[in-house]
Amino acid sequence: MSTPENTDDREQPKSKKPADTAFKQQRLPAWQPILTANTALPVFLIIGLTFIPIGIVLVVTSNRVLEYDIDYTDTKCININNNNNQTCADYLKDNPVPTTPCTCKINFTLTSDFDGDVYFYYGLINYYQNHRRYVKSRDDNQLLGKSGSAATDCEPFQKINGTDIAPCGAIANSLFNDTLTLVYSGQTVPLQNTSIAWSTDKNVKFQNPSDPDPYFRNHAKPPNWNKTAWQLDPTHEDNNGFENEDFIVWMRTAAMPTFRKLYRKLLTTSEPFTKGLPSGTYELTIVYQYPVINFAGRKQFIISTTSWMGGKNPFLGWAYIVVGIVCVIVFAVFFILHRFWKMYVLAY
Amino acid sequence: MGQTNSMTNFSRRIALYTDRNKRSNENILGFGDGNDLKRVITVNAPQQVKYISNRISTSKYSFLTFLPKFLFEQFRKYSNIFFLCIAILQQIPGVSPTGRYTTAVPLLMILCCAAIKEIIEDFKRHIQDGAVNNRRVLIYRYGNWLYSKWMNVRVGDIIKVADKEFFPADLIVLSSSEPHSICYIHTSNLDGETNLKVRQGLPQTSHIISSLQLKALQGTIECELPNRHLYDFAGTLKLANVAHPIPLGSDQILLRGSQLKNTGWVYGLVIYTGKETKLMMNSSSVPFKRTNVEQIANNQILLLLFLLLILCLFSTIAGEIWNYKNRVAHWYLGLTRMPDSSSAAVPNHVGYTFLTFFILFNNLIPISLQITVDLVKFIQAYFINWDKDMYDEESDIPANARTSNLNEELGQVKYIFSDKTGTLTKNVMVFKQCSIAGIMYGSGNIEKFNHFQLMQNLTNHESGGEIREFLTLLATCHTVVPEKKTDLLVDVTYQASSPDESALVAALKEMNVIFFRRTPDNVAISFMGEEEIYEILNVLEFSSDRKRMSVVVRCPDGQIKLFCKGADSVILQLLSSDDPNSGITSQHLESFAKDGLRTLCVASRVILSDEYNSWIEIYRQAATAINNRAELVAEAAEKIEKNLHLLGATGIEDKLQDQVPESISMLHKAGIKIWVLTGDKKETAVNIGYSCKLLSDQLLNLTLDEDSLEDTRRQLQDHCSSFGESLRKDNLASLVIEGKTLKFALAPPCRQDFLDLAISCKSVICCRVSPKQKAEVVELVKRSTDAITLAIGDGANDVGMIQTAHVGVGIMGREGVQAACASDYSIGQFRFLTKLLFVHGVWSYRRLCKVLLYSFYKNICLYVMELWFAVHNGFSGQILFERWTIATYNVLFTAAPPMALGLLDRCCSAETMMRFPALYKMSQNKSDFNIKIFWTWCLNAVYHSIILYFMSYAMLRHGNMAYTAGLESDAWTLLTHISIWGSIASWFLFLIIYSNFWPTIPLAPEMRGMAKYVFSSMYFWFGLILIPFTALMADVIYNCLQRTLYKTLMQEVQEKELANQDPYDLVMARQTSTVSRVAERLALLKSVFVRTRTPKMSGIVAGPYHGFAFSQEEDGVVPQNQLIRNYDTNIVKPPGL
């Protein structure tokens, strides 16, 4: 060959041999769980045997939690202001905007002491706080105390005659406004209406505007309200406006049409409530203002103690027990199957 | 060679191609020649017209075109359009339940990922193009030699190409280092033919052997416009000093893609460059290949879309009914209240409700599916590239996945179409064995021929004389030309158009029988150091019909002898009736053939001078006859080629690539049918068939060898009916079909029968197949069966079939990169195909199926829960989960598990997969992904969603958890992997971070403080353990049952592997039943075939196979006779500078 070799300036290229690493050669160690009757049998047994005790513990814990609830939607709540034995529900139906609110008293008896922290809830049934239009109808920026007009999301509760509503939106407009008070042998049960909301909500999410009093006077109140936001809690100056805890609790919408919301906590500073609610007869006074009858809703008043798990929840415990039992049954079936199948196969 | 197209067709074809070349036409019109069908090139002067450069580009994008092209590509995918629509719909105020940007942002993220992937892939292509464009070549320009890059080669340049170099463009030969401007080229890259071809420069230019003479060359070349016909060329050369234009034909043309062989150098004039070369005109752009799995997935997406619409419609109607019934009663919702200002009308139209649900449920179709699958495949492709078992040490070539979207097809291949030369064979011939006077020398097992015994017998044995004659014959009866570099005999090298002869002469040299000089009349050999000169009196050429070549020589002692070598079938007929060696030699031939050797019989005869003198008259007359010359010459030859004495036979090995027979038997075991499509002759092909165990005597060997459509059809029908019930099933049968018969078989009337017959056979060998036929055959099988086809080849002639098949694999060999460039995967050796299929293919397939199923599963599971929730919120379209949480669900929380599945999951170790090819059948039968499995998973997802939702719901009824976001934590664990734990952890992390956004970042007000409350609730934690377990329990139980009661082979092997046991027995036990069944069928078949056999129409290879094969260029530019006469190796060759 007569090609001038000296002009060939190509270098010996680097070898293209792939690197020999476990990852590149796909030799990473791997755990291959193979589910056969053999390997799965012990697993089922172990799970069954752990789940059943857990379930029992959970059920017991849940049963220790005392709960008492009263449905005061209609029959139990008779208007005490007039004497025609009318239920508050009917009264409210007849007078959608009553001059004097309907009040009723219900007596009930707690058969055992409610020890420890006692929580008071109001519960609503068939109430769609999770409706998309409803959930959307709020303005979180307004609730942060920021100036500026209410968001269009609040529609149809954005403005009244051109004035912004504060707080705007359907959620705020429909704030639960029954008043529930409890009397025990002539003594009003001391209830705490603060620190019932999430601390983050109270401290971060809900902020009053810098100059609250004129702010709320200059804005329209929601059409359903009979007072402005600044008048929600006359007893505590700083529990008003957007920072009112009842309001904050209401604003955290429930996921299901059946829900309960924390209403009050028992104040354990004075006798005889230092240890909790003593057993005995109580008188519940309800200022009945919240209409639910039209949509077949129900209202409840709930008293509950708490455990390390939280509130009463028998379902979880029973679910554990059921799943545990199923595991054990599966174990048994597999065990038998495994034995007999092998015999069958061998015989065959 | 065989593909001579008559020139009459030529002008018609030109006309066809004119619009294709409109641009060049205009150029030429501008030149003012008036003839728009010509290209005019001036020699040694600047061109009047600017031609395209020799740079080639296979890349998809350039810097500027990237964005528009990329977006176009992306939005051609249905899913991307779908999500773009969703993103746009979300911009309508008040309609979207999930805010405005919750689809746009993930979509953007996904497009970014895709863009990065595309950029990386295209970058690789740019580099590869660069490598080709930057190859070096010597160019003669402006009186100087420049060493320049290929891409700088221009039309009109004169370049010098040295031995073994590739031609950078299409050239016209001006002259070469050989006499009469002869040069040899290797065109297997273009047409797959193994033998070298001869090209010859014009006599008018052959004197040019130095740069001075080059400089003096003046004139123009007129030639046809660039076209794709490899075998046609027409042009004229007008030289300044020659009065008449000289015609140029295809004998003067050197095409890009072919290689100069056995020739010192050539001077060539560039006529076509870059995309206009015949090679590039033949390579169509890579077609978009879509995989089977993708196809099914796409169809299911459409079904899901349909389902989605139904779901939306149902929800809308339910929502409207709920609204109608409840909007007044549920006063707090404010549904009947008119907004204060009419400007901000709340949309309350049914259509809007529908859209709301459409957006709500849109993620039933997983947004991240496309990109997850793309990424998984992309990285899978890297695993292929990284596999050191598929790295070819010798040529420094690792496997290379050029497209990543076909990985899973590799796991389902049912048919392999393979090229022969360069793919199965190395294209190296080696003399391996011989039989002389009934004694066998050499062994099939030893790499090189051991001539010790032969040498001993030469001197001591009684057959010594015959051995001597045998060796002398081989040294003289051929068309090889020796080349002496030095005076030493050891340094002689040979050039030949026949690789067989080359192998023989080279082997003789080892035995110290050296052929060292050829002059027009003589051949000089050195027999054990003694110089002997044989006068070549006549050469009786080789042709496929004659199957033999003879020379008549005058020996040094004055005796006239006829030396003949050729096919056993012919030579054995020509022997004198009482030849003692023929019986034993036949046996030896049989044994050679069994080893796959190419055999030649060798015979000689002493001719008395009287006989010679009378014969030479006849021969001369025949040789100068005007009509029927070839026939007359053959007749004349027959007159003297008779009463031969059989000396023996030779066995030449056509070297196979490493481990080809082993690989083929593995592929067979995996249930893959192998078709060899070769441009070579039937003999060569059958030979290779035997040596790589495609054919064997245990198989029913069928042959199709008919000359007319009618006969072909009849024979096909006969065969088909003989197969009877087992037609289209697995049979231990093989089929060999000739090129001309294939042409008829592919014609519509025969096509179906041919297909039926061919797919009933384990191996099929098609001979003398043109590149176009290769593609046709693949297309036929691809169309008519729903099986996955794979084509593997190494030359440009395989490009068609590589692009047609579902998967194209290119062998990245020494023979250029055309096939590799057109392929989807390129590997260095045929044997790597097994790992590519059995390990990477199966793994990729199973992984991808799981990724697809899992992706659908997770989204269906999540979004069907929305449906259950809709029951509880009055079908208002409220979302169960917080909007950004679901927006990122696909791209963040659940991105890792499918990726991990797609990359790390494996069913069996690579070693097991390789040891038991039978495992391949599982994925071949599409057992991991079909419509049934898909919908099973979907139903399972619905079931899981029910458990997840209603258990959480039951829990919430009693508890007082504030918001259901906690539900989401059930991170749909199905297969336990670190990434899954990671994805659960990521949810926790996300919740912690996310729930602290508001109001610092204006997102997710309702999530503020969520983490603290969720995590402090014990119910959450207990629920977290219980709910997923319950959901999965059914799956676990099902798996257990299935494993216990009915194991698949794969699962059994898995278990054995885990238990460190050898799964060998298992696989064997499962196989025996099928094997015996097939064997039974074979026995039955053979009996059927034997019974129906008629002497003429049989088509079954009758009698033992003797393995004759010989390649030689026939009907070439220069006849063999002349070729021999042209050379005088006493004359020193010019250096060409």
PDB file of C-alpha atoms in Angstrom, chain A residues 1-4 7-9 13-20 23-32 34-37 40 44 47 51 54 58 121 126-136 140-141 144 152 155-162 170 173-174 197-201 204-205 223-224 252-257 260 290-292 294-295 308-316 319-320 323 326-327 330 334 337-338 341, chain B residues 94-97 136 138 147 160 162-163 165 265 322-323 329-335 337-341 344 346-348 356 383 385-389 391 393 396 398 840 843 847 869 872-874 876-878 903-904 906-908 949 951 953-956 958-960 962-964 976 998-999 1005-1006 1008-1010 1012-1013 1018-1019 1022-1023 1025-1026 1029-1030 1033 1036-1037 1039-1041 1043-1045 1054-1055 1057-1058 1135 1137:
ATOM      1  CA  MET A   1       0.000   0.000   0.000  1.00  0.00           C
ATOM      2  CA  SER A   2       1.243   3.407  -0.832  1.00  0.00           C
ATOM      3  CA  THR A   3      -0.883   5.601   1.398  1.00  0.00           C
ATOM      4  CA  PRO A   4       1.303   8.008   3.345  1.00  0.00           C
ATOM      5  CA  THR A   7      -0.356  11.714   8.033  1.00  0.00           C
ATOM      6  CA  ASP A   8      -2.530   9.307   9.911  1.00  0.00           C
ATOM      7  CA  ASP A   9      -3.076  11.185  13.115  1.00  0.00           C
ATOM      8  CA  PRO A  13      -9.317   5.202  20.817  1.00  0.00           C
ATOM      9  CA  LYS A  14     -10.215   4.430  24.390  1.00  0.00           C
ATOM     10  CA  SER A  15     -11.737   1.015  24.811  1.00  0.00           C
ATOM     11  CA  LYS A  16     -15.492   1.102  24.717  1.00  0.00           C
ATOM     12  CA  LYS A  17     -15.790  -1.804  27.069  1.00  0.00           C
ATOM     13  CA  PRO A  18     -18.636  -1.195  29.486  1.00  0.00           C
ATOM     14  CA  ALA A  19     -17.790  -0.816  33.129  1.00  0.00           C
ATOM     15  CA  ASP A  20     -18.265  -3.868  35.263  1.00  0.00           C
ATOM     16  CA  PHE A  23     -25.691  -1.658  38.680  1.00  0.00           C
ATOM     17  CA  LYS A  24     -24.667  -1.553  35.053  1.00  0.00           C
ATOM     18  CA  GLN A  25     -24.555  -5.314  34.794  1.00  0.00           C
ATOM     19  CA  GLN A  26     -27.883  -5.552  36.597  1.00  0.00           C
ATOM     20  CA  ARG A  27     -26.504  -7.712  39.321  1.00  0.00           C
ATOM     21  CA  LEU A  28     -27.759  -5.666  42.252  1.00  0.00           C
ATOM     22  CA  PRO A  29     -28.656  -7.950  45.095  1.00  0.00           C
ATOM     23  CA  ALA A  30     -32.377  -8.399  45.211  1.00  0.00           C
ATOM     24  CA  TRP A  31     -34.892  -9.782  47.595  1.00  0.00           C
ATOM     25  CA  GLN A  32     -37.428 -11.824  45.761  1.00  0.00           C
ATOM     26  CA  ILE A  34     -42.150 -15.439  46.459  1.00  0.00           C
ATOM     27  CA  LEU A  35     -45.604 -15.974  47.713  1.00  0.00           C
ATOM     28  CA  THR A  36     -46.165 -19.632  48.040  1.00  0.00           C
ATOM     29  CA  ALA A  37     -48.202 -21.392  50.588  1.00  0.00           C
ATOM     30  CA  ALA A  40     -47.019 -17.052  53.102  1.00  0.00           C
ATOM     31  CA  PHE A  44     -50.516 -14.945  57.595  1.00  0.00           C
ATOM     32  CA  ILE A  47     -50.222 -11.056  60.987  1.00  0.00           C
ATOM     33  CA  PHE A  51     -53.812  -7.984  64.448  1.00  0.00           C
ATOM     34  CA  ILE A  54     -54.206  -4.918  68.461  1.00  0.00           C
ATOM     35  CA  LEU A  58     -58.301  -0.727  70.213  1.00  0.00           C
ATOM     36  CA  TYR A 121     -69.291  18.749  69.914  1.00  0.00           C
ATOM     37  CA  ASN A 126     -76.918  15.152  55.904  1.00  0.00           C
ATOM     38  CA  TYR A 127     -75.103  18.412  55.715  1.00  0.00           C
ATOM     39  CA  TYR A 128     -72.982  18.754  52.594  1.00  0.00           C
ATOM     40  CA  GLN A 129     -70.070  20.819  53.741  1.00  0.00           C
ATOM     41  CA  ASN A 130     -68.123  18.985  51.079  1.00  0.00           C
ATOM     42  CA  HIS A 131     -70.104  20.299  48.149  1.00  0.00           C
ATOM     43  CA  ARG A 132     -67.721  21.681  45.589  1.00  0.00           C
ATOM     44  CA  ARG A 133     -69.450  25.045  45.236  1.00  0.00           C
ATOM     45  CA  TYR A 134     -69.593  25.365  48.974  1.00  0.00           C
ATOM     46  CA  VAL A 135     -65.991  24.379  49.665  1.00  0.00           C
ATOM     47  CA  LYS A 136     -64.777  26.770  47.030  1.00  0.00           C
ATOM     48  CA  ASP A 140     -58.339  32.739  52.202  1.00  0.00           C
ATOM     49  CA  ASN A 141     -56.583  35.993  51.549  1.00  0.00           C
ATOM     50  CA  LEU A 144     -55.504  36.389  56.432  1.00  0.00           C
ATOM     51  CA  THR A 152     -64.981  36.104  43.104  1.00  0.00           C
ATOM     52  CA  GLU A 155     -69.911  34.158  44.844  1.00  0.00           C
ATOM     53  CA  PRO A 156     -72.812  34.319  45.454  1.00  0.00           C
ATOM     54  CA  PHE A 157     -71.774  35.696  48.840  1.00  0.00           C
ATOM     55  CA  GLN A 158     -69.182  38.117  47.570  1.00  0.00           C
ATOM     56  CA  LYS A 159     -70.973  41.444  47.790  1.00  0.00           C
ATOM     57  CA  ILE A 160     -74.181  42.951  49.004  1.00  0.00           C
ATOM     58  CA  ASN A 161     -75.225  46.027  47.102  1.00  0.00           C
ATOM     59  CA  GLY A 162     -71.664  46.554  45.981  1.00  0.00           C
ATOM     60  CA  ALA A 170     -71.039  30.426  51.532  1.00  0.00           C
ATOM     61  CA  ASN A 173     -72.432  32.717  55.662  1.00  0.00           C
ATOM     62  CA  SER A 174     -73.683  29.402  56.973  1.00  0.00           C
ATOM     63  CA  ALA A 197     -59.353  25.322  66.819  1.00  0.00           C
ATOM     64  CA  TRP A 198     -56.095  24.048  65.354  1.00  0.00           C
ATOM     65  CA  SER A 199     -53.317  26.227  66.686  1.00  0.00           C
ATOM     66  CA  THR A 200     -51.909  26.702  63.196  1.00  0.00           C
ATOM     67  CA  ASP A 201     -55.253  27.880  61.935  1.00  0.00           C
ATOM     68  CA  VAL A 204     -51.361  31.550  60.866  1.00  0.00           C
ATOM     69  CA  LYS A 205     -54.366  31.078  58.660  1.00  0.00           C
ATOM     70  CA  PRO A 223     -76.602  37.870  54.943  1.00  0.00           C
ATOM     71  CA  ASN A 224     -77.371  35.052  57.339  1.00  0.00           C
ATOM     72  CA  ARG A 252     -62.416  23.871  58.203  1.00  0.00           C
ATOM     73  CA  THR A 253     -64.931  22.056  56.071  1.00  0.00           C
ATOM     74  CA  ALA A 254     -65.875  18.491  56.807  1.00  0.00           C
ATOM     75  CA  ALA A 255     -65.187  15.782  54.274  1.00  0.00           C
ATOM     76  CA  MET A 256     -68.385  13.821  54.739  1.00  0.00           C
ATOM     77  CA  PRO A 257     -72.039  14.815  54.968  1.00  0.00           C
ATOM     78  CA  ARG A 260     -69.099  16.719  64.143  1.00  0.00           C
ATOM     79  CA  TYR A 290     -79.844  27.017  62.751  1.00  0.00           C
ATOM     80  CA  PRO A 291     -82.389  25.600  60.271  1.00  0.00           C
ATOM     81  CA  VAL A 292     -81.740  22.040  59.099  1.00  0.00           C
ATOM     82  CA  ASN A 294     -85.754  21.781  55.206  1.00  0.00           C
ATOM     83  CA  PHE A 295     -83.066  19.431  53.902  1.00  0.00           C
ATOM     84  CA  TRP A 308     -54.663   7.982  74.100  1.00  0.00           C
ATOM     85  CA  MET A 309     -56.195   7.086  70.792  1.00  0.00           C
ATOM     86  CA  GLY A 310     -58.435  10.098  70.598  1.00  0.00           C
ATOM     87  CA  GLY A 311     -62.211   9.892  70.461  1.00  0.00           C
ATOM     88  CA  LYS A 312     -64.488   6.895  70.361  1.00  0.00           C
ATOM     89  CA  ASN A 313     -63.895   4.690  67.319  1.00  0.00           C
ATOM     90  CA  PRO A 314     -64.966   1.076  67.632  1.00  0.00           C
ATOM     91  CA  PHE A 315     -64.690   0.466  63.894  1.00  0.00           C
ATOM     92  CA  LEU A 316     -60.917   0.447  63.714  1.00  0.00           C
ATOM     93  CA  ALA A 319     -61.664  -4.041  61.612  1.00  0.00           C
ATOM     94  CA  TYR A 320     -58.359  -5.193  63.049  1.00  0.00           C
ATOM     95  CA  VAL A 323     -58.830  -8.882  59.360  1.00  0.00           C
ATOM     96  CA  VAL A 326     -59.531 -13.701  58.239  1.00  0.00           C
ATOM     97  CA  CYS A 327     -55.750 -14.097  58.243  1.00  0.00           C
ATOM     98  CA  VAL A 330     -56.622 -18.180  55.437  1.00  0.00           C
ATOM     99  CA  PHE A 334     -53.752 -22.872  53.178  1.00  0.00           C
ATOM    100  CA  LEU A 337     -54.651 -27.140  51.139  1.00  0.00           C
ATOM    101  CA  HIS A 338     -50.908 -27.313  51.169  1.00  0.00           C
ATOM    102  CA  TRP A 341     -52.620 -30.762  47.575  1.00  0.00           C
TER     103      TRP A 341
ATOM    104  CA  GLY B  94     -65.167  28.220  37.965  1.00  0.00           C
ATOM    105  CA  VAL B  95     -65.114  24.954  36.063  1.00  0.00           C
ATOM    106  CA  SER B  96     -62.030  23.247  37.304  1.00  0.00           C
ATOM    107  CA  PRO B  97     -62.318  21.513  40.645  1.00  0.00           C
ATOM    108  CA  ARG B 136      -9.829  10.505   5.873  1.00  0.00           C
ATOM    109  CA  LEU B 138      -6.588  11.334  -0.310  1.00  0.00           C
ATOM    110  CA  TYR B 147      -5.372  14.307   3.011  1.00  0.00           C
ATOM    111  CA  LYS B 160      -7.092   7.748  -4.380  1.00  0.00           C
ATOM    112  CA  ALA B 162      -6.025   2.237  -1.079  1.00  0.00           C
ATOM    113  CA  ASP B 163      -6.515  -1.458  -0.462  1.00  0.00           C
ATOM    114  CA  GLU B 165     -10.470   1.168   2.244  1.00  0.00           C
ATOM    115  CA  TRP B 265      -4.955   1.490  -5.086  1.00  0.00           C
ATOM    116  CA  TRP B 322     -79.144  16.056  43.096  1.00  0.00           C
ATOM    117  CA  ASN B 323     -79.118  19.755  42.357  1.00  0.00           C
ATOM    118  CA  ALA B 329     -83.504  22.834  50.663  1.00  0.00           C
ATOM    119  CA  HIS B 330     -79.767  23.005  51.195  1.00  0.00           C
ATOM    120  CA  TRP B 331     -79.929  26.721  51.672  1.00  0.00           C
ATOM    121  CA  TYR B 332     -76.378  27.035  52.970  1.00  0.00           C
ATOM    122  CA  LEU B 333     -74.941  26.076  49.597  1.00  0.00           C
ATOM    123  CA  GLY B 334     -76.394  29.256  48.145  1.00  0.00           C
ATOM    124  CA  LEU B 335     -77.222  27.531  44.900  1.00  0.00           C
ATOM    125  CA  ARG B 337     -78.924  32.871  45.336  1.00  0.00           C
ATOM    126  CA  MET B 338     -78.220  35.316  42.548  1.00  0.00           C
ATOM    127  CA  PRO B 339     -74.817  36.886  42.682  1.00  0.00           C
ATOM    128  CA  ASP B 340     -74.685  40.527  43.553  1.00  0.00           C
ATOM    129  CA  SER B 341     -72.963  41.659  40.438  1.00  0.00           C
ATOM    130  CA  ALA B 344     -69.266  37.429  37.873  1.00  0.00           C
ATOM    131  CA  VAL B 346     -71.304  31.608  38.374  1.00  0.00           C
ATOM    132  CA  PRO B 347     -71.382  29.111  35.547  1.00  0.00           C
ATOM    133  CA  ASN B 348     -74.260  26.850  36.181  1.00  0.00           C
ATOM    134  CA  THR B 356     -65.862  19.743  35.815  1.00  0.00           C
ATOM    135  CA  PHE B 383     -28.559  -1.399  30.384  1.00  0.00           C
ATOM    136  CA  ASN B 385     -25.362  -0.667  26.116  1.00  0.00           C
ATOM    137  CA  TRP B 386     -23.701  -1.351  29.418  1.00  0.00           C
ATOM    138  CA  ASP B 387     -23.815  -5.105  29.222  1.00  0.00           C
ATOM    139  CA  LYS B 388     -20.283  -6.341  29.188  1.00  0.00           C
ATOM    140  CA  ASP B 389     -21.397  -9.777  28.008  1.00  0.00           C
ATOM    141  CA  TYR B 391     -19.148  -6.352  24.291  1.00  0.00           C
ATOM    142  CA  GLU B 393     -13.425  -7.522  22.722  1.00  0.00           C
ATOM    143  CA  ASP B 396     -14.034  -2.982  20.631  1.00  0.00           C
ATOM    144  CA  PRO B 398     -20.298  -2.742  22.751  1.00  0.00           C
ATOM    145  CA  HIS B 840     -32.707  -7.992  27.995  1.00  0.00           C
ATOM    146  CA  TRP B 843     -36.641  -8.521  31.339  1.00  0.00           C
ATOM    147  CA  ARG B 847     -40.761  -4.897  33.393  1.00  0.00           C
ATOM    148  CA  PHE B 869     -66.656  10.354  47.131  1.00  0.00           C
ATOM    149  CA  HIS B 872     -71.068  11.559  49.417  1.00  0.00           C
ATOM    150  CA  ASN B 873     -70.852  15.104  48.193  1.00  0.00           C
ATOM    151  CA  GLY B 874     -73.902  15.365  46.042  1.00  0.00           C
ATOM    152  CA  SER B 876     -70.715  18.287  42.983  1.00  0.00           C
ATOM    153  CA  GLY B 877     -67.307  17.408  41.638  1.00  0.00           C
ATOM    154  CA  GLN B 878     -65.506  18.141  44.852  1.00  0.00           C
ATOM    155  CA  LEU B 903     -35.488  -0.905  35.926  1.00  0.00           C
ATOM    156  CA  LEU B 904     -34.773  -3.245  38.767  1.00  0.00           C
ATOM    157  CA  ARG B 906     -36.279  -9.253  37.415  1.00  0.00           C
ATOM    158  CA  CYS B 907     -37.917 -12.598  37.300  1.00  0.00           C
ATOM    159  CA  CYS B 908     -34.943 -14.888  37.020  1.00  0.00           C
ATOM    160  CA  TYR B 949     -62.348   4.545  50.496  1.00  0.00           C
ATOM    161  CA  MET B 951     -62.746   1.642  55.240  1.00  0.00           C
ATOM    162  CA  TYR B 953     -65.034   6.375  55.517  1.00  0.00           C
ATOM    163  CA  ALA B 954     -66.146   3.967  58.197  1.00  0.00           C
ATOM    164  CA  MET B 955     -63.275   5.099  60.337  1.00  0.00           C
ATOM    165  CA  LEU B 956     -64.157   8.733  59.851  1.00  0.00           C
ATOM    166  CA  HIS B 958     -66.807   7.571  64.207  1.00  0.00           C
ATOM    167  CA  GLY B 959     -63.760   9.657  64.501  1.00  0.00           C
ATOM    168  CA  ASN B 960     -63.389  13.310  64.025  1.00  0.00           C
ATOM    169  CA  ALA B 962     -60.791  16.919  60.073  1.00  0.00           C
ATOM    170  CA  TYR B 963     -60.141  16.190  56.474  1.00  0.00           C
ATOM    171  CA  THR B 964     -59.702  13.187  54.328  1.00  0.00           C
ATOM    172  CA  THR B 976     -42.234  -4.061  47.913  1.00  0.00           C
ATOM    173  CA  TRP B 998     -49.675  28.844  53.438  1.00  0.00           C
ATOM    174  CA  PRO B 999     -49.500  31.784  53.546  1.00  0.00           C
ATOM    175  CA  PRO B1005     -54.588  27.160  52.509  1.00  0.00           C
ATOM    176  CA  GLU B1006     -56.607  24.202  53.674  1.00  0.00           C
ATOM    177  CA  ARG B1008     -51.977  24.487  56.647  1.00  0.00           C
ATOM    178  CA  GLY B1009     -51.133  22.626  59.803  1.00  0.00           C
ATOM    179  CA  MET B1010     -52.480  19.374  58.410  1.00  0.00           C
ATOM    180  CA  LYS B1012     -49.258  18.060  62.670  1.00  0.00           C
ATOM    181  CA  TYR B1013     -52.834  17.004  63.177  1.00  0.00           C
ATOM    182  CA  MET B1018     -53.325   7.605  66.350  1.00  0.00           C
ATOM    183  CA  TYR B1019     -56.227   6.620  64.153  1.00  0.00           C
ATOM    184  CA  PHE B1022     -53.456   2.445  62.874  1.00  0.00           C
ATOM    185  CA  GLY B1023     -55.492   2.986  59.764  1.00  0.00           C
ATOM    186  CA  ILE B1025     -51.305  -0.208  58.778  1.00  0.00           C
ATOM    187  CA  LEU B1026     -54.671  -1.805  58.431  1.00  0.00           C
ATOM    188  CA  PHE B1029     -53.037  -4.598  54.244  1.00  0.00           C
ATOM    189  CA  THR B1030     -56.695  -5.330  53.850  1.00  0.00           C
ATOM    190  CA  MET B1033     -54.808  -9.330  51.243  1.00  0.00           C
ATOM    191  CA  VAL B1036     -51.677 -12.043  48.323  1.00  0.00           C
ATOM    192  CA  ILE B1037     -54.164 -14.833  48.706  1.00  0.00           C
ATOM    193  CA  ASN B1039     -50.957 -15.190  44.368  1.00  0.00           C
ATOM    194  CA  CYS B1040     -50.484 -17.868  46.957  1.00  0.00           C
ATOM    195  CA  LEU B1041     -53.232 -19.989  45.564  1.00  0.00           C
ATOM    196  CA  ARG B1043     -48.445 -20.466  43.128  1.00  0.00           C
ATOM    197  CA  THR B1044     -49.559 -23.448  45.067  1.00  0.00           C
ATOM    198  CA  LEU B1045     -52.018 -24.883  42.647  1.00  0.00           C
ATOM    199  CA  GLN B1054     -37.659 -18.778  40.283  1.00  0.00           C
ATOM    200  CA  GLU B1055     -38.295 -20.882  43.339  1.00  0.00           C
ATOM    201  CA  GLU B1057     -33.231 -20.548  41.934  1.00  0.00           C
ATOM    202  CA  LEU B1058     -34.002 -19.027  45.285  1.00  0.00           C
ATOM    203  CA  PRO B1135       2.989   3.097  -6.896  1.00  0.00           C
ATOM    204  CA  LEU B1137       1.689   8.809  -6.798  1.00  0.00           C
TER     205      LEU B1137
END
